[in-house]
mmCIF file with all atom_site columns, C-alpha atoms in Angstrom:
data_model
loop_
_atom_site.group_PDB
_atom_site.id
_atom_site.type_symbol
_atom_site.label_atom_id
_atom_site.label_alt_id
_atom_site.label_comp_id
_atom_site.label_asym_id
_atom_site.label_entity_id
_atom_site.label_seq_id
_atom_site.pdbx_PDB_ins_code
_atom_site.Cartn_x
_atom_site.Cartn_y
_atom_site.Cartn_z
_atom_site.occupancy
_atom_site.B_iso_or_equiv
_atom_site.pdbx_formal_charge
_atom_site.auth_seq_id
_atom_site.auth_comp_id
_atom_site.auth_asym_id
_atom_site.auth_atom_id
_atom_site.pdbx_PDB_model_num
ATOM 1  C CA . UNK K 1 1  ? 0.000  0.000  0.000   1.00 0.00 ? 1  UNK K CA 1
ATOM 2  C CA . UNK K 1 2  ? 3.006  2.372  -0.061  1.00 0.00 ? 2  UNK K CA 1
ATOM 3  C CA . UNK K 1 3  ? 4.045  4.742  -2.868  1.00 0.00 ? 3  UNK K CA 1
ATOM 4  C CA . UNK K 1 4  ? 6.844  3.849  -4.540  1.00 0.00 ? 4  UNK K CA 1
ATOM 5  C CA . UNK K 1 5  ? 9.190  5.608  -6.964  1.00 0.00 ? 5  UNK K CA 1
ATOM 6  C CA . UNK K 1 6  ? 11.603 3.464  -8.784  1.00 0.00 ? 6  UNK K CA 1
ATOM 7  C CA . UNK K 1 7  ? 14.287 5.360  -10.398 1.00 0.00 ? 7  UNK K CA 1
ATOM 8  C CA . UNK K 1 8  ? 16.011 3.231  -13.322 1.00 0.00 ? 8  UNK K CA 1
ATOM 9  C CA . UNK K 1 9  ? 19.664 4.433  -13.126 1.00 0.00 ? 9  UNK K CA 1
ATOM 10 C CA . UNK K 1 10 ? 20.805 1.387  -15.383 1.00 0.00 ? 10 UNK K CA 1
ATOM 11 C CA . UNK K 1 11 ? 21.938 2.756  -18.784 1.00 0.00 ? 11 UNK K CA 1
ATOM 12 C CA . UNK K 1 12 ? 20.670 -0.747 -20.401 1.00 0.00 ? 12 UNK K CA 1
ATOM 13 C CA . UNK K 1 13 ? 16.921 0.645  -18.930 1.00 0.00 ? 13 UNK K CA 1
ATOM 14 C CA . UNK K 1 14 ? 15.605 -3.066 -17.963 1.00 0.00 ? 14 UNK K CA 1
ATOM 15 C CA . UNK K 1 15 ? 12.920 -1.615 -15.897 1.00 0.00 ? 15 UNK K CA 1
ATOM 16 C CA . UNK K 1 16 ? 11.718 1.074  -18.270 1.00 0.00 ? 16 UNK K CA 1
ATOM 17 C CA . UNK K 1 17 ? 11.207 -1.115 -20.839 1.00 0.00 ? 17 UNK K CA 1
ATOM 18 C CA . UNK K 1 18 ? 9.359  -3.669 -18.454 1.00 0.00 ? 18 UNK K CA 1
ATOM 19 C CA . UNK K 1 19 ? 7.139  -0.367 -17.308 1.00 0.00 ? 19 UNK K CA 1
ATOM 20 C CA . UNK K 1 20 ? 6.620  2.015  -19.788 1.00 0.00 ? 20 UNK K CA 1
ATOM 21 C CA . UNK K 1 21 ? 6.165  2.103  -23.357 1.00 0.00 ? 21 UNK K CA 1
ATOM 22 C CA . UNK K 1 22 ? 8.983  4.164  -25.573 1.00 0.00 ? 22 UNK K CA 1
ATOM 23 C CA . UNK K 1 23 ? 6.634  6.179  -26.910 1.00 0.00 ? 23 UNK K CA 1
ATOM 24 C CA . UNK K 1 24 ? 5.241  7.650  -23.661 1.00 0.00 ? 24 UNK K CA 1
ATOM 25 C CA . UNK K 1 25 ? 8.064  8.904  -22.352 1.00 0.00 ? 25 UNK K CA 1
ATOM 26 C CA . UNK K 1 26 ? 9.591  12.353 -22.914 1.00 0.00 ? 26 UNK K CA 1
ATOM 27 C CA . UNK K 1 27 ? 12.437 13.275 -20.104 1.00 0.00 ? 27 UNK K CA 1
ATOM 28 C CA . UNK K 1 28 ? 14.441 10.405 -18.457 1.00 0.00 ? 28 UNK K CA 1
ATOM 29 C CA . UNK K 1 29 ? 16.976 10.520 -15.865 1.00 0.00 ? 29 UNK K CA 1
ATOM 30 C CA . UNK K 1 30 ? 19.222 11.562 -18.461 1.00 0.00 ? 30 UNK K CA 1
ATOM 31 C CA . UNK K 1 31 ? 17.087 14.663 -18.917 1.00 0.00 ? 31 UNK K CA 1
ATOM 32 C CA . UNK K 1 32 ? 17.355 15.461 -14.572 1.00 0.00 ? 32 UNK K CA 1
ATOM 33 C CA . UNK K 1 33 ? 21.131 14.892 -14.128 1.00 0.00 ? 33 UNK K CA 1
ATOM 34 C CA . UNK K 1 34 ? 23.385 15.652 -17.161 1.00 0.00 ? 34 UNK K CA 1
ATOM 35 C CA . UNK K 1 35 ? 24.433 18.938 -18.033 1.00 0.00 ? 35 UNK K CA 1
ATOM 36 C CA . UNK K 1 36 ? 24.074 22.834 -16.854 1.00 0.00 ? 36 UNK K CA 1
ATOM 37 C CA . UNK K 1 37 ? 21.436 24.457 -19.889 1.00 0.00 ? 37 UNK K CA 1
ATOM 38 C CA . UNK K 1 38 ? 18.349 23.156 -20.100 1.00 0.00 ? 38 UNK K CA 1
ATOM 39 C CA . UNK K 1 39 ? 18.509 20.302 -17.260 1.00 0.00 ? 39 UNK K CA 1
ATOM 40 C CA . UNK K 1 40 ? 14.689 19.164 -16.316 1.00 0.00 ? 40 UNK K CA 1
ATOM 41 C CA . UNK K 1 41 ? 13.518 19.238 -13.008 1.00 0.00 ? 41 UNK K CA 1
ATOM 42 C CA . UNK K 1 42 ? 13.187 15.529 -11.462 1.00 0.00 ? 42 UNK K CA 1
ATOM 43 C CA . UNK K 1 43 ? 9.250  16.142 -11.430 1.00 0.00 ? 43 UNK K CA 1
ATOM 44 C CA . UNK K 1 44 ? 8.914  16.179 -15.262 1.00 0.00 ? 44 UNK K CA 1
ATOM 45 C CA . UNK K 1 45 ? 10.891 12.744 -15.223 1.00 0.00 ? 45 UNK K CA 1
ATOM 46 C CA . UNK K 1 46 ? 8.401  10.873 -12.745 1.00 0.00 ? 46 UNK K CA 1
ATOM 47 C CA . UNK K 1 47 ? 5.517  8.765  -14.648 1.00 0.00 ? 47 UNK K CA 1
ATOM 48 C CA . UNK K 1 48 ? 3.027  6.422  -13.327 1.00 0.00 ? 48 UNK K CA 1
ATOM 49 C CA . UNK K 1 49 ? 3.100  3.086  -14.290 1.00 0.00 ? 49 UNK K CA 1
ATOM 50 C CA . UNK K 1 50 ? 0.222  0.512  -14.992 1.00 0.00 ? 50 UNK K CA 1
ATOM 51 C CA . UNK K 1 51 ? 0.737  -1.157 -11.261 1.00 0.00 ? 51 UNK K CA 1
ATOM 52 C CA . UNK K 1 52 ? -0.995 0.742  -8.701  1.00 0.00 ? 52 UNK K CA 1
ATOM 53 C CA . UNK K 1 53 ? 1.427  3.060  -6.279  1.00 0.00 ? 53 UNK K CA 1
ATOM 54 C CA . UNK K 1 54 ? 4.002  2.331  -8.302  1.00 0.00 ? 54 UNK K CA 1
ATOM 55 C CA . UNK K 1 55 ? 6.149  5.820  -10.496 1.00 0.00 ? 55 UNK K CA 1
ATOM 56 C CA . UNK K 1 56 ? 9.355  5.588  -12.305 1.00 0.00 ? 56 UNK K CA 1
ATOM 57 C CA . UNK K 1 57 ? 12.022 7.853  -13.471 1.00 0.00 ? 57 UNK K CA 1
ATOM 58 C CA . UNK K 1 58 ? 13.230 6.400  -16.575 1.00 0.00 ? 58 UNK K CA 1
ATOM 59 C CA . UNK K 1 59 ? 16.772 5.995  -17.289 1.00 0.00 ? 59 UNK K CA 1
ATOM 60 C CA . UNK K 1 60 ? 18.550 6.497  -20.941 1.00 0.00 ? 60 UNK K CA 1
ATOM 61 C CA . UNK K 1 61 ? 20.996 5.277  -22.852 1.00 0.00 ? 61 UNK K CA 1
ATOM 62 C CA . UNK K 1 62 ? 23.600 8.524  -22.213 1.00 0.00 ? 62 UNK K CA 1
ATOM 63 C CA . UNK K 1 63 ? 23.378 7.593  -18.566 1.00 0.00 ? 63 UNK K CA 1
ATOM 64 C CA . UNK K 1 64 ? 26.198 5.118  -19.636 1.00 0.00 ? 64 UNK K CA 1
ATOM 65 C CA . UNK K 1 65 ? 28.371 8.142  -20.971 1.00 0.00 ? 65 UNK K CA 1
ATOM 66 C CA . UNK K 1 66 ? 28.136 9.893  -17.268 1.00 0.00 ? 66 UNK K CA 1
ATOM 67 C CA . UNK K 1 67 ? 31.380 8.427  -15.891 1.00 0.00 ? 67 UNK K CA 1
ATOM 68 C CA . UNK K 1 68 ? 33.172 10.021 -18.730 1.00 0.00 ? 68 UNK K CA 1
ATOM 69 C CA . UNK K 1 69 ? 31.938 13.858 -18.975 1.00 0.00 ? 69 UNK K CA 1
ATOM 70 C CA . UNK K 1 70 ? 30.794 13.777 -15.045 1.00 0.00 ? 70 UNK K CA 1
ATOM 71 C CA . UNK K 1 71 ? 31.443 17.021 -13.156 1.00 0.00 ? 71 UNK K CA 1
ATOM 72 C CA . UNK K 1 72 ? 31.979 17.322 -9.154  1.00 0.00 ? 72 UNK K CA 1
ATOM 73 C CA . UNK K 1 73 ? 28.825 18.806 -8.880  1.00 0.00 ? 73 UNK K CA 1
ATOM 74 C CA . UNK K 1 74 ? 26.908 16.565 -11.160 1.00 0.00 ? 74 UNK K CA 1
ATOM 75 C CA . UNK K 1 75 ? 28.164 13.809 -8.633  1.00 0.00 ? 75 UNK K CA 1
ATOM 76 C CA . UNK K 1 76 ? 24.830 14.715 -6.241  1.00 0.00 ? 76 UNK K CA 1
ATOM 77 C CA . UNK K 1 77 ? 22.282 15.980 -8.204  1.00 0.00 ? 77 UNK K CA 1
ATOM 78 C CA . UNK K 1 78 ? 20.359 12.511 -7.532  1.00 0.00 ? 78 UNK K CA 1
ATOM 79 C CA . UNK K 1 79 ? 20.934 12.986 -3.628  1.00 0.00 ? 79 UNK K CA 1
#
């Protein structure tokens, strides 16, 4: 009976394929964490899924490239 929010921080997206369709989703985790312009606010990344009291944050494919390009302060912009 307790909301959940699953945030998908694997680049391969396992659980965002099991939850949501491609086509319905728009920002990802990508979308909230990388870069300084036009970063999304986490609330725009949050989607409810077909199981009841269950949202997700999507992840994407660039979430893989992070490790790379990271800054210091990118490091906690999840936390």
């Amino acid at each position: 009976g307790y909301k959940t929010l699953l945030v998908d921080l694997d680049s391969q997206r396992n659980a965002t394929n099991t939850m949501l369709p491609p086509s319905e989703i728009s920002t990802t985790l990508a979308d909230v964490l990388v870069g300084d312009t036009n970063r999304q606010p986490i609330e725009n990344a949050i989607y409810e899924t077909p199981l009841d009291n269950l949202d997700l944050i999507p992840s994407h494919i660039r979430l893989a490239k992070i490790e790379r390009f990271i800054e210091i302060e990118e490091q906690f912009r999840l936390k």
